[in-house]
PDB file of N, CA and C in Angstrom:
ATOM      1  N   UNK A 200       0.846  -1.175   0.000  1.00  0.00           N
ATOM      2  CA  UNK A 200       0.000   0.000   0.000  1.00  0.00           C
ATOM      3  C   UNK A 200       0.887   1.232   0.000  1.00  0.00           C
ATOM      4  N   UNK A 201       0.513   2.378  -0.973  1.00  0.00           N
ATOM      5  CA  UNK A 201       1.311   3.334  -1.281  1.00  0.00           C
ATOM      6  C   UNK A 201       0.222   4.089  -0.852  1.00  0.00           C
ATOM      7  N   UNK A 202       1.281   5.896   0.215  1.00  0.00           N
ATOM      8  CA  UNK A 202       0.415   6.745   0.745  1.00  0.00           C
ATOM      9  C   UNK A 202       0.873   7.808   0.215  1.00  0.00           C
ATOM     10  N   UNK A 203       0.718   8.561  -0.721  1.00  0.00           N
ATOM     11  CA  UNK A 203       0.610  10.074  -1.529  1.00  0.00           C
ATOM     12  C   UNK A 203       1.124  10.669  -0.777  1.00  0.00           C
ATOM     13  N   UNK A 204       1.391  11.941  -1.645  1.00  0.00           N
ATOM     14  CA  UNK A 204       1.571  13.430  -0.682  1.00  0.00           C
ATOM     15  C   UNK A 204       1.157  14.177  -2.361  1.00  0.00           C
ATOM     16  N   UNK A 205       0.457  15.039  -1.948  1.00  0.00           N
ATOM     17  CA  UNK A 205      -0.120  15.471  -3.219  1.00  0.00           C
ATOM     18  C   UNK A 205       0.599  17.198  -3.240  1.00  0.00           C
ATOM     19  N   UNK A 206       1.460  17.260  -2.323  1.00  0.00           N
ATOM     20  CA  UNK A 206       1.595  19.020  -2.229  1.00  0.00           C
ATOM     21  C   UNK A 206       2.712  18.940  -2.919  1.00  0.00           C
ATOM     22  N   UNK A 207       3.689  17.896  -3.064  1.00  0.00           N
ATOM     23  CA  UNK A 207       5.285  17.694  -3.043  1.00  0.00           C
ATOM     24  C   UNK A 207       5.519  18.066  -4.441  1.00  0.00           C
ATOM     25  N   UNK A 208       4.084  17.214  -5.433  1.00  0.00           N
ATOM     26  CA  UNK A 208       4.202  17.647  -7.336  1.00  0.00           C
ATOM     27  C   UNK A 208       4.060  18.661  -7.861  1.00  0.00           C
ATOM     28  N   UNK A 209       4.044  19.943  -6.878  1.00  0.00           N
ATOM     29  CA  UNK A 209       3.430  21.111  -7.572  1.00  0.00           C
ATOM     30  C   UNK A 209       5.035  22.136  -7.411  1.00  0.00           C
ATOM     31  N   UNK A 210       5.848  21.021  -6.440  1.00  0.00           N
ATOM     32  CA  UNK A 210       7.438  21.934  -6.088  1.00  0.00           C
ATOM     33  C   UNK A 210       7.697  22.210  -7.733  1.00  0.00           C
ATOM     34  N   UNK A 211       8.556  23.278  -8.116  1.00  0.00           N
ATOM     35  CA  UNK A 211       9.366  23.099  -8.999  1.00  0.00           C
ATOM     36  C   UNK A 211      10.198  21.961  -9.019  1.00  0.00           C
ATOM     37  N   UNK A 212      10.889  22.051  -7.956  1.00  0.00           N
ATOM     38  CA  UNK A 212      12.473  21.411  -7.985  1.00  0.00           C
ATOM     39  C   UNK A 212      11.877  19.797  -8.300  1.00  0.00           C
ATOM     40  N   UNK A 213      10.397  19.119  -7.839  1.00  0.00           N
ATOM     41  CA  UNK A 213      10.357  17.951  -7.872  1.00  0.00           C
ATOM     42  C   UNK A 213      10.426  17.194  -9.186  1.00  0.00           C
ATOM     43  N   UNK A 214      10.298  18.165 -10.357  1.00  0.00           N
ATOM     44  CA  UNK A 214      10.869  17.418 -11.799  1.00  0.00           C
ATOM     45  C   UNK A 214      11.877  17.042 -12.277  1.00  0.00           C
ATOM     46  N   UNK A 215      12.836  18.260 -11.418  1.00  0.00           N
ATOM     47  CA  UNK A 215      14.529  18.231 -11.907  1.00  0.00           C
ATOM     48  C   UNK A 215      14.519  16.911 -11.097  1.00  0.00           C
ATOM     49  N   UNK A 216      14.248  16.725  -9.311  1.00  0.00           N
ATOM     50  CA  UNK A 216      14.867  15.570  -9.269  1.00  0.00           C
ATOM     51  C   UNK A 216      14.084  14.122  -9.773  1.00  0.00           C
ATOM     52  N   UNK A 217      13.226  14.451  -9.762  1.00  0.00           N
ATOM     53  CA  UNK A 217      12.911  13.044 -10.670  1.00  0.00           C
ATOM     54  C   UNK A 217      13.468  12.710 -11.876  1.00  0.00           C
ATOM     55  N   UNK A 218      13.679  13.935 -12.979  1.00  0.00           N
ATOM     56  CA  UNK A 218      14.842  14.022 -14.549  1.00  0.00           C
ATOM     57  C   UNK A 218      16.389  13.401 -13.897  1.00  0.00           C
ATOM     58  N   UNK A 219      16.836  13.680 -12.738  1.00  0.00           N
ATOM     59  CA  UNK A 219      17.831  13.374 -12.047  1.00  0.00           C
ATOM     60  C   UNK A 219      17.954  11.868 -12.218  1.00  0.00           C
ATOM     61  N   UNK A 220      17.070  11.402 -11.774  1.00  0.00           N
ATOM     62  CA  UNK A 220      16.855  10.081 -11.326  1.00  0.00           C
ATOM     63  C   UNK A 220      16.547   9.261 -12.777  1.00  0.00           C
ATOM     64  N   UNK A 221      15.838  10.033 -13.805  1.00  0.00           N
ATOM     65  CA  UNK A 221      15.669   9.025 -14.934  1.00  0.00           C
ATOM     66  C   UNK A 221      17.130   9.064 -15.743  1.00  0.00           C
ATOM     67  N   UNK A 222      18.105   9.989 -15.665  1.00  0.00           N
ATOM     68  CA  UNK A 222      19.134  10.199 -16.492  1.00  0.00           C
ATOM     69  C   UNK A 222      20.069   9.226 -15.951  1.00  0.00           C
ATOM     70  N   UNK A 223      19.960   9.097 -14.636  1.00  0.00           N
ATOM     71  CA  UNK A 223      20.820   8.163 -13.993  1.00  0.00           C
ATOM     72  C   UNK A 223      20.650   6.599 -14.589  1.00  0.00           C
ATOM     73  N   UNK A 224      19.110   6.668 -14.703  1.00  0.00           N
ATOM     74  CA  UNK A 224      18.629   4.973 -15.280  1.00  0.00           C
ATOM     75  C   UNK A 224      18.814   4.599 -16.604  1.00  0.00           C
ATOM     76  N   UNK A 225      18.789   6.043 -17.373  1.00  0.00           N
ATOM     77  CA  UNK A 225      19.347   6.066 -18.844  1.00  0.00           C
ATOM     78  C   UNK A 225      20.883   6.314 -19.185  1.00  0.00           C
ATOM     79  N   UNK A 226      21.584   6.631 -18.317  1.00  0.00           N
ATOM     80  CA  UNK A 226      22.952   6.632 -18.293  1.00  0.00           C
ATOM     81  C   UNK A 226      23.462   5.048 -17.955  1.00  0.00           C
ATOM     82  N   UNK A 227      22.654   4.209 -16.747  1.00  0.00           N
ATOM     83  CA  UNK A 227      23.464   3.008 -16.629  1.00  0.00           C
ATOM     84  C   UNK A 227      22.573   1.891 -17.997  1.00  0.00           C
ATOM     85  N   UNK A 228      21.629   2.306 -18.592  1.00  0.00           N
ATOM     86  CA  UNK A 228      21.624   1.429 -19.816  1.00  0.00           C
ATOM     87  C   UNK A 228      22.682   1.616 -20.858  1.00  0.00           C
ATOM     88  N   UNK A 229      22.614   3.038 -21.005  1.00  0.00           N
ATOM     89  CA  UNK A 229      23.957   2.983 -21.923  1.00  0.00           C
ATOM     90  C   UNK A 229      25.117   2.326 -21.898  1.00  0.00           C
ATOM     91  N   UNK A 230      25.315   2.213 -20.527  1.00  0.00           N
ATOM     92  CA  UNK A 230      26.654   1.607 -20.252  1.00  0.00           C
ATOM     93  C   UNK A 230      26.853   0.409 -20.379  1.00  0.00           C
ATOM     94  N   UNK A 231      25.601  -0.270 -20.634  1.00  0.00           N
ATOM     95  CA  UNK A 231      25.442  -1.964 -20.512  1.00  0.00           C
ATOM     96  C   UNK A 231      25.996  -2.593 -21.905  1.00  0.00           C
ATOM     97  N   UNK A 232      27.034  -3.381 -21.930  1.00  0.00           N
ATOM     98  CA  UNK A 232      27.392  -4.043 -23.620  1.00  0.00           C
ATOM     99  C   UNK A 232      26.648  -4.309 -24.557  1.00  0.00           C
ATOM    100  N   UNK A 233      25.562  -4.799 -24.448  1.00  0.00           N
ATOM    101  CA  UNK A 233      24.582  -4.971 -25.380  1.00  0.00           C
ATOM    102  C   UNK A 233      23.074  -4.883 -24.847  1.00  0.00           C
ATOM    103  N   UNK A 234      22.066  -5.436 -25.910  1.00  0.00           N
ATOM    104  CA  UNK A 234      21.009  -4.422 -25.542  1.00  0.00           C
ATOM    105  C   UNK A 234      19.937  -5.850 -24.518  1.00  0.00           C
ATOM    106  N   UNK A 235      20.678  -6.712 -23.774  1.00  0.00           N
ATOM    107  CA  UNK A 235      20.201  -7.789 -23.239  1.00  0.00           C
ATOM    108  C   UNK A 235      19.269  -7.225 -21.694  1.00  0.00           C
ATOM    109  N   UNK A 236      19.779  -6.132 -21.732  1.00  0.00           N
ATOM    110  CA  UNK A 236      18.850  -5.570 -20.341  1.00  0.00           C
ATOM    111  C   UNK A 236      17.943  -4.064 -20.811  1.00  0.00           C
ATOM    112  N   UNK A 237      17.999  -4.211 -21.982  1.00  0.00           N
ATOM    113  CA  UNK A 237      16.893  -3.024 -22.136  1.00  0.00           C
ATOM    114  C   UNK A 237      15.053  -3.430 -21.649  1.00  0.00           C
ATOM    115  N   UNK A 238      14.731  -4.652 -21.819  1.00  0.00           N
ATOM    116  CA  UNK A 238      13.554  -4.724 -21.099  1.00  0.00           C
ATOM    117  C   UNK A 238      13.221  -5.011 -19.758  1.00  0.00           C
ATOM    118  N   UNK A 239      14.616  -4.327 -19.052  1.00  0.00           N
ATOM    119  CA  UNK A 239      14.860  -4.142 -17.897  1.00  0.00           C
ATOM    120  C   UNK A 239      14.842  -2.552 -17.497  1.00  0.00           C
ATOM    121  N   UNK A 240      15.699  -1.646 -17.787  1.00  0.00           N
ATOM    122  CA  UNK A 240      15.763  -0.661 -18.128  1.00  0.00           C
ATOM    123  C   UNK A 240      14.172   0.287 -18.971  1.00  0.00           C
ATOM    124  N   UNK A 241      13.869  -0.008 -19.893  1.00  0.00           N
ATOM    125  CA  UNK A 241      13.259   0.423 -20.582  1.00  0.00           C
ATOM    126  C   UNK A 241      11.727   0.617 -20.148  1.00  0.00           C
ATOM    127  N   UNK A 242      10.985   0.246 -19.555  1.00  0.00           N
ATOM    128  CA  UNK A 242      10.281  -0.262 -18.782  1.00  0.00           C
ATOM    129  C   UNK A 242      10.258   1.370 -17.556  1.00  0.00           C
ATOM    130  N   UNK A 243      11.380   1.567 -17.184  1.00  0.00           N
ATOM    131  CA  UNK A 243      11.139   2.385 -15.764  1.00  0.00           C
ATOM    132  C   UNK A 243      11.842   3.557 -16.435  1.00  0.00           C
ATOM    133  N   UNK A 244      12.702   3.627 -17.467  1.00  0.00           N
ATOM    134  CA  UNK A 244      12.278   5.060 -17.996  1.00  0.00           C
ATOM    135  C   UNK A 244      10.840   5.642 -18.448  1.00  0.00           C
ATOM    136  N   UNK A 245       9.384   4.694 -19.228  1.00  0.00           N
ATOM    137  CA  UNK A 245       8.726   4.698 -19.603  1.00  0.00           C
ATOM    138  C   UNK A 245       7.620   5.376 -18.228  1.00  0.00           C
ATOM    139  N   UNK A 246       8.252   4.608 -17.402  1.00  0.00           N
ATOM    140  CA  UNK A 246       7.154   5.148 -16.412  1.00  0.00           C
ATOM    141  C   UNK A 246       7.579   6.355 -16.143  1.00  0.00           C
ATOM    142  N   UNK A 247       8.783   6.337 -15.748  1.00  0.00           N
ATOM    143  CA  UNK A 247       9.268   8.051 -15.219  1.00  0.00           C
ATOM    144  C   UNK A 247       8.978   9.013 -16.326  1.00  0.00           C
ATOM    145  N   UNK A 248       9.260   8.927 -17.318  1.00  0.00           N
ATOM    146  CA  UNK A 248       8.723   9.568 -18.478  1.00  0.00           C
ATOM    147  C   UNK A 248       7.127  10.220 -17.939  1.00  0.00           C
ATOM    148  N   UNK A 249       6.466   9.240 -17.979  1.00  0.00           N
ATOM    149  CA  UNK A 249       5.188   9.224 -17.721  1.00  0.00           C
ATOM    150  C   UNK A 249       4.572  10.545 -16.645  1.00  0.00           C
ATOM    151  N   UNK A 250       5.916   9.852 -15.064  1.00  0.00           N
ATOM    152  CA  UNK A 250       5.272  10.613 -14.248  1.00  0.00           C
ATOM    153  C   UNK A 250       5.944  12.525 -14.646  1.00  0.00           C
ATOM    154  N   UNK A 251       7.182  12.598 -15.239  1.00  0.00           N
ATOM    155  CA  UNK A 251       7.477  13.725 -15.600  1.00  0.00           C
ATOM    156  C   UNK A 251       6.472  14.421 -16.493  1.00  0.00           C
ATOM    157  N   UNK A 252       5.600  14.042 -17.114  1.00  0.00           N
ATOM    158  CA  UNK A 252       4.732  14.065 -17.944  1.00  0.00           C
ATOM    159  C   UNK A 252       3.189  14.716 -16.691  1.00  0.00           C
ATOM    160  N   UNK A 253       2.838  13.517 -16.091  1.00  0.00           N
ATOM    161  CA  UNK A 253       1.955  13.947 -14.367  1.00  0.00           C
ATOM    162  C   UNK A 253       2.236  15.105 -13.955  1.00  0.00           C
ATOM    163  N   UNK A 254       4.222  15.431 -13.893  1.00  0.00           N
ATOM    164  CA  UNK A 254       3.957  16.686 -12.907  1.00  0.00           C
ATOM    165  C   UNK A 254       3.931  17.471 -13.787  1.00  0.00           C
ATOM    166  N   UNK A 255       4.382  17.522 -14.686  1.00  0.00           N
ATOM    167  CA  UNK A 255       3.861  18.778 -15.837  1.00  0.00           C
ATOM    168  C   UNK A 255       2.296  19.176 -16.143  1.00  0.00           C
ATOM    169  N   UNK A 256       1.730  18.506 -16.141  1.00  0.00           N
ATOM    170  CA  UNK A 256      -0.078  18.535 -16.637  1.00  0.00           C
ATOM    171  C   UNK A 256      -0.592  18.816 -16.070  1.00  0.00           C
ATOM    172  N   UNK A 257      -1.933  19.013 -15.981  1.00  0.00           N
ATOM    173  CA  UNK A 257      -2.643  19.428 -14.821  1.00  0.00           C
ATOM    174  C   UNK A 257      -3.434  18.111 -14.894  1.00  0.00           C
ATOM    175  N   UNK A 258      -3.266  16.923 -13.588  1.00  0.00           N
ATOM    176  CA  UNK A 258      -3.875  15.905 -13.272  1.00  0.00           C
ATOM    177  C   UNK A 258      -4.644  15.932 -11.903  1.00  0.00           C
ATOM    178  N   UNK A 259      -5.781  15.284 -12.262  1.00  0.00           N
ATOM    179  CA  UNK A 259      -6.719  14.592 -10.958  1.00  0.00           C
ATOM    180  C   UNK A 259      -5.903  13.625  -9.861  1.00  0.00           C
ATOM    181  N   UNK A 260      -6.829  13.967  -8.837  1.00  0.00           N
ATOM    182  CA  UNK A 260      -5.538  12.581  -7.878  1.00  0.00           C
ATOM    183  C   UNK A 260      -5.640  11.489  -8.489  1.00  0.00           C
ATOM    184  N   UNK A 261      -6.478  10.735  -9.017  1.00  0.00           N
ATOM    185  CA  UNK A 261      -7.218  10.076  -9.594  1.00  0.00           C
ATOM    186  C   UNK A 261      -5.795   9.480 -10.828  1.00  0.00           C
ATOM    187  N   UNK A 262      -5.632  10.130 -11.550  1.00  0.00           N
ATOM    188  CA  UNK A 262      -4.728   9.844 -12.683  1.00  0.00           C
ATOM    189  C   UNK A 262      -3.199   9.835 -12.271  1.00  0.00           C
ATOM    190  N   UNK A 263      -3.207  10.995 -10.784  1.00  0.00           N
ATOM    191  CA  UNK A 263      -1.899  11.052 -10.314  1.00  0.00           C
ATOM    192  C   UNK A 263      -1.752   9.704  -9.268  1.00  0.00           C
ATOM    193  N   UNK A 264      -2.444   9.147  -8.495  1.00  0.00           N
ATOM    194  CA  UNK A 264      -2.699   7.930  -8.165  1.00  0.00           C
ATOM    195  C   UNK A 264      -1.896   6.970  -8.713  1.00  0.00           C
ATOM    196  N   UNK A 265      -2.950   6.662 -10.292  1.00  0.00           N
ATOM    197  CA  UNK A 265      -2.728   5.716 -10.674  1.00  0.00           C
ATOM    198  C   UNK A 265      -1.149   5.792 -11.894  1.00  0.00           C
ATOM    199  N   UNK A 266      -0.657   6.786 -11.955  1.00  0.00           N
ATOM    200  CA  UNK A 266       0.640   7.053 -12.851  1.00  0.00           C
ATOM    201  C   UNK A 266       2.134   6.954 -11.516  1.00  0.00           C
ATOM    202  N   UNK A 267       1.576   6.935 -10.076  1.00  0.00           N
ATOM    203  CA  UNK A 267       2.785   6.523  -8.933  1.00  0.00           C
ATOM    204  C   UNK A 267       2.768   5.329  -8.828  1.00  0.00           C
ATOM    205  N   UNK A 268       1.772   4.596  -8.603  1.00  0.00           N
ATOM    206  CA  UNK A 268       1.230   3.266  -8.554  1.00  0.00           C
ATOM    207  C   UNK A 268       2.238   2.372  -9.807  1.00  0.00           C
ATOM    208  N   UNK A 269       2.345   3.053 -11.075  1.00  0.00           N
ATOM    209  CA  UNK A 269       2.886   2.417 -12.145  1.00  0.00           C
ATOM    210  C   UNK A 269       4.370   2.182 -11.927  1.00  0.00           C
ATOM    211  N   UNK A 270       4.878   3.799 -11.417  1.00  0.00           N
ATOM    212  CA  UNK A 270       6.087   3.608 -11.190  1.00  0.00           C
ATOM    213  C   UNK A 270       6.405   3.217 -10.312  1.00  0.00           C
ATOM    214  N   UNK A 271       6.046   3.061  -9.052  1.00  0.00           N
ATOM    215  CA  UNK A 271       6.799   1.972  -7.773  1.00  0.00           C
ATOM    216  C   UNK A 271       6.794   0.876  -8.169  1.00  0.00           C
ATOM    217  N   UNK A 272       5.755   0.414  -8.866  1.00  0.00           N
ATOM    218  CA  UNK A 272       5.457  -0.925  -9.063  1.00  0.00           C
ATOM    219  C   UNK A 272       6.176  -1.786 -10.131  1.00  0.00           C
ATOM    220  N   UNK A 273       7.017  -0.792 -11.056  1.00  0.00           N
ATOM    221  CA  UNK A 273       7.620  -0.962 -12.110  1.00  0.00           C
ATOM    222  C   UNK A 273       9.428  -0.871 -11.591  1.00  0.00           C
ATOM    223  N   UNK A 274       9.571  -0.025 -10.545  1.00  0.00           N
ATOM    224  CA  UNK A 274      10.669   0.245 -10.121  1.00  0.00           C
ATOM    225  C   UNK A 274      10.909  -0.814  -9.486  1.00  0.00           C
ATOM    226  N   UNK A 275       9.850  -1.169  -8.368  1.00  0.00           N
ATOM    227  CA  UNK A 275      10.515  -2.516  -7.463  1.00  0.00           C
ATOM    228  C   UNK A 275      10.572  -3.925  -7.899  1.00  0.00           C
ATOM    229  N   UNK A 276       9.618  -3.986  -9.409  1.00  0.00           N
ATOM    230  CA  UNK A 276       9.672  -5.340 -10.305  1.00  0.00           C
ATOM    231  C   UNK A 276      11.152  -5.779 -10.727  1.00  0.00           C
ATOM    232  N   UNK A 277      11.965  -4.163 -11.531  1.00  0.00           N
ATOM    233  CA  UNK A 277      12.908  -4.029 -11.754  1.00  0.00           C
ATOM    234  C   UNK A 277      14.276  -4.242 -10.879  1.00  0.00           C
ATOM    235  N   UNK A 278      13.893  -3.951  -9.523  1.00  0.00           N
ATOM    236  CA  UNK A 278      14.508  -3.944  -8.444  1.00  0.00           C
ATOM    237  C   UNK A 278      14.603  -5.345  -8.019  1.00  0.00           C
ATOM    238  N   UNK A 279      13.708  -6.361  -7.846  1.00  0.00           N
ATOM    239  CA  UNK A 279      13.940  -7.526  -7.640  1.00  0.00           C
ATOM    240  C   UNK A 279      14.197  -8.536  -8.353  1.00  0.00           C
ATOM    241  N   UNK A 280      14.202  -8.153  -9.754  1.00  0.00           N
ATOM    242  CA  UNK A 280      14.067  -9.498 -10.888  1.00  0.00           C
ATOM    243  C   UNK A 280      15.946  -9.040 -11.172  1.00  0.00           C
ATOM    244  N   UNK A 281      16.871  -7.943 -10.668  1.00  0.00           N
ATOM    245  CA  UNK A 281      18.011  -8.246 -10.898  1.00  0.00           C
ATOM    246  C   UNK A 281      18.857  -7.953  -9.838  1.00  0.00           C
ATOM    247  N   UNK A 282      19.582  -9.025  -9.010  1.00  0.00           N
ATOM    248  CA  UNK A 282      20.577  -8.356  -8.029  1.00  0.00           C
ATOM    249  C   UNK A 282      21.059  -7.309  -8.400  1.00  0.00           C
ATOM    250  N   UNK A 283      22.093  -7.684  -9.427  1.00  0.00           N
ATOM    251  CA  UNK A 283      23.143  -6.769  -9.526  1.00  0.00           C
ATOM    252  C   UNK A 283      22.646  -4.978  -9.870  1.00  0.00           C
ATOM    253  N   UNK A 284      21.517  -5.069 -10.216  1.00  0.00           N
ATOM    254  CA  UNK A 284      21.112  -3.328 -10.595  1.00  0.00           C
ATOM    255  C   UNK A 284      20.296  -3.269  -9.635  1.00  0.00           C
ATOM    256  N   UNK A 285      19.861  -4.171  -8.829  1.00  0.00           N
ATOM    257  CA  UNK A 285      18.686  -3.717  -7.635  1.00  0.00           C
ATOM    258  C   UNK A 285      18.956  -2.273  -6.827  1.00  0.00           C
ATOM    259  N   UNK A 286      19.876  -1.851  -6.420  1.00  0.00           N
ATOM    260  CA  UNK A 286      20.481  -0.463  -5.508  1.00  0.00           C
ATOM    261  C   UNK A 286      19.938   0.783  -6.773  1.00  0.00           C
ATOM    262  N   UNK A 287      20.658   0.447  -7.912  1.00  0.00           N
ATOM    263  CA  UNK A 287      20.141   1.526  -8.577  1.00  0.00           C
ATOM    264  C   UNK A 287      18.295   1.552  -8.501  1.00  0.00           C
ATOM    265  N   UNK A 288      17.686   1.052  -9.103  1.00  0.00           N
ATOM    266  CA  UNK A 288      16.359   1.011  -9.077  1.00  0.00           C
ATOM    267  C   UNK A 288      15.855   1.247  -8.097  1.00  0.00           C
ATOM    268  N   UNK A 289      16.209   0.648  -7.110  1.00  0.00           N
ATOM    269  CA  UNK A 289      15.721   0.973  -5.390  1.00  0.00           C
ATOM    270  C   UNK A 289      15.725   2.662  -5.092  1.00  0.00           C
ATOM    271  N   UNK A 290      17.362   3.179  -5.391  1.00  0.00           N
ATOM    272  CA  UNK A 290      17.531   4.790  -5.337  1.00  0.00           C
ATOM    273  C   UNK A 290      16.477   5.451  -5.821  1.00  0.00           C
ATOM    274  N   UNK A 291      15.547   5.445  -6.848  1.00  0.00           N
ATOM    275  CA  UNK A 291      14.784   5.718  -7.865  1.00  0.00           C
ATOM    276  C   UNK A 291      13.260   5.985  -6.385  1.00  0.00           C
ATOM    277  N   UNK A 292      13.029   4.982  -6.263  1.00  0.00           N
ATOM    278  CA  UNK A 292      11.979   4.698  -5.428  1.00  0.00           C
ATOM    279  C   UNK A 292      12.489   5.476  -3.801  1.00  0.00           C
ATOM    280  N   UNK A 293      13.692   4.940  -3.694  1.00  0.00           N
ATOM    281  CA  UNK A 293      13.731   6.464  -2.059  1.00  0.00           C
ATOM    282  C   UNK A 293      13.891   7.589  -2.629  1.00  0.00           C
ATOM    283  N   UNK A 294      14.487   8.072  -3.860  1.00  0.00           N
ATOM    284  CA  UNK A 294      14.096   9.451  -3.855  1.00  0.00           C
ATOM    285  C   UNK A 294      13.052  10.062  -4.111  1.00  0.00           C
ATOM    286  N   UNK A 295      11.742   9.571  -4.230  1.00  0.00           N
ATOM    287  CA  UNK A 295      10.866   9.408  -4.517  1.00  0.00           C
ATOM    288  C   UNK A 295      10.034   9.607  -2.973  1.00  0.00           C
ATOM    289  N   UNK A 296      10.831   9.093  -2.232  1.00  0.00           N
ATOM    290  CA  UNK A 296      10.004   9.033  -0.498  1.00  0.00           C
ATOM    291  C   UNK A 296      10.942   9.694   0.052  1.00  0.00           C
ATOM    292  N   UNK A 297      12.535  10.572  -0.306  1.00  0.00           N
ATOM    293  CA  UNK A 297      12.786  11.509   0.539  1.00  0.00           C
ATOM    294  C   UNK A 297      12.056  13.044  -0.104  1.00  0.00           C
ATOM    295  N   UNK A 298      11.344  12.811  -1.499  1.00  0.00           N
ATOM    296  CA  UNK A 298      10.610  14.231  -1.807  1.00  0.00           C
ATOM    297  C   UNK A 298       9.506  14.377  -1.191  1.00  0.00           C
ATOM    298  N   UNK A 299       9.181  13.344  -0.634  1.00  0.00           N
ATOM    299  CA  UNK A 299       7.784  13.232   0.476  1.00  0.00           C
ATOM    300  C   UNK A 299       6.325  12.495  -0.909  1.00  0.00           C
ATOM    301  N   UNK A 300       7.078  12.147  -1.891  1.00  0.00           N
ATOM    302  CA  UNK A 300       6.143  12.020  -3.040  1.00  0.00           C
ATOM    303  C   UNK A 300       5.323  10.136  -2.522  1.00  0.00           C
ATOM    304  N   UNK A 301       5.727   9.868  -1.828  1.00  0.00           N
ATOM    305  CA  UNK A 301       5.701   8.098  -1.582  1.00  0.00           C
ATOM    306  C   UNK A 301       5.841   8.045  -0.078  1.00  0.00           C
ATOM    307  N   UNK A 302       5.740   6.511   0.704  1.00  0.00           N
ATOM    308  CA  UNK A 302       5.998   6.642   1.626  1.00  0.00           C
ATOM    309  C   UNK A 302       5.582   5.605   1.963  1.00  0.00           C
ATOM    310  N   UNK A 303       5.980   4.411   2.556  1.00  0.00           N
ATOM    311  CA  UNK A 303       5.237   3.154   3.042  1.00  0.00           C
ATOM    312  C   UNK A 303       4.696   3.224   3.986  1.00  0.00           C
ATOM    313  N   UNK A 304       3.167   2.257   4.242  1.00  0.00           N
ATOM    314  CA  UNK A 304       2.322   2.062   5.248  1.00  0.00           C
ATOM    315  C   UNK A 304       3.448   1.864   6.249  1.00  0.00           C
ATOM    316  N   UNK A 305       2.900   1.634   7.386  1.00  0.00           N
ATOM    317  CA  UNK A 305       3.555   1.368   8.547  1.00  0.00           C
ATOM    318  C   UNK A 305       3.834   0.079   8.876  1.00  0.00           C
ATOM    319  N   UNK A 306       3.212  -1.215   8.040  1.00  0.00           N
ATOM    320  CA  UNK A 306       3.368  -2.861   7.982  1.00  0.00           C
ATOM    321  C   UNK A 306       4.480  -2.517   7.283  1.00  0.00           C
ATOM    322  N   UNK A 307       4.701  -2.027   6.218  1.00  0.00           N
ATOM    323  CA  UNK A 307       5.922  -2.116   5.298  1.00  0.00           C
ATOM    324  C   UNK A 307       7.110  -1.639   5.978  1.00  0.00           C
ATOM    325  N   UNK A 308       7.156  -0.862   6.802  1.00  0.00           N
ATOM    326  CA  UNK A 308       8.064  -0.066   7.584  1.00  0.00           C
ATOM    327  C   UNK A 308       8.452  -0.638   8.545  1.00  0.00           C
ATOM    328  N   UNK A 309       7.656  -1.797   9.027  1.00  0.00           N
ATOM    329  CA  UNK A 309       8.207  -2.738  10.509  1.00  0.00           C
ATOM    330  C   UNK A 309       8.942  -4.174  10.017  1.00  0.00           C
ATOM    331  N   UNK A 310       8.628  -3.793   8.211  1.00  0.00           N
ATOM    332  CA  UNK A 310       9.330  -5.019   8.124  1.00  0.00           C
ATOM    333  C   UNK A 310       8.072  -6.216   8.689  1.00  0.00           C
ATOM    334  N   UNK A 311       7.127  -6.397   8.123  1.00  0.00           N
ATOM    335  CA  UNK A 311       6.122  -7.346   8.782  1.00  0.00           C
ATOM    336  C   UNK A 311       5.537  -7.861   7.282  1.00  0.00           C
TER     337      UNK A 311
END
């Protein structure tokens, strides 16, 4: 269960760091030898795309809801289906909950 903060998307600064965070995910695809992890990669630029797209527009909670929902859910798929890039993907998702944009229930937080 994911708990909003609906004041955090209207910051300026909260696009740069989210652009922050997708350049980082598009910088370590580049770096990869061939293109064997792009439907790894590709996938959570699409969403971030997306939500850079959310904070630009003028959206309902409703649409803003369901466009965070995509990306945690896409970030932590990404995050667990590969050790070795899991930290990056993970970063993606706390910076995301140090902008106050996310934030886990309190079961998720005890570790339960």
């Amino acid at each position: 269960m994911t708990t909003l903060s609906y004041t955090s998307r209207d910051e300026p600064w909260v696009s740069r760091y989210i652009y922050a965070e997708r350049v980082k995910i598009v910088h370590a695809s580049r770096m990869e030898a061939d293109d064997a992890y792009d439907d790894l990669y590709g996938p959570v630029i699409e969403v971030l795309d997306a939500l850079l797209a959310c904070i630009a527009g003028e959206v309902d909670d409703d649409e803003w809801n369901a466009c965070m929902e995509k990306v945690q859910a896409q970030v932590l798929f990404a995050a667990f289906r590969d050790d070795d890039r899991c930290d990056l993907f993970l970063g993606v998702s706390k910076a995301m909950s140090d902008l106050g944009m996310t934030s886990l229930d309190g079961a998720v937080e005890q570790g339960e």
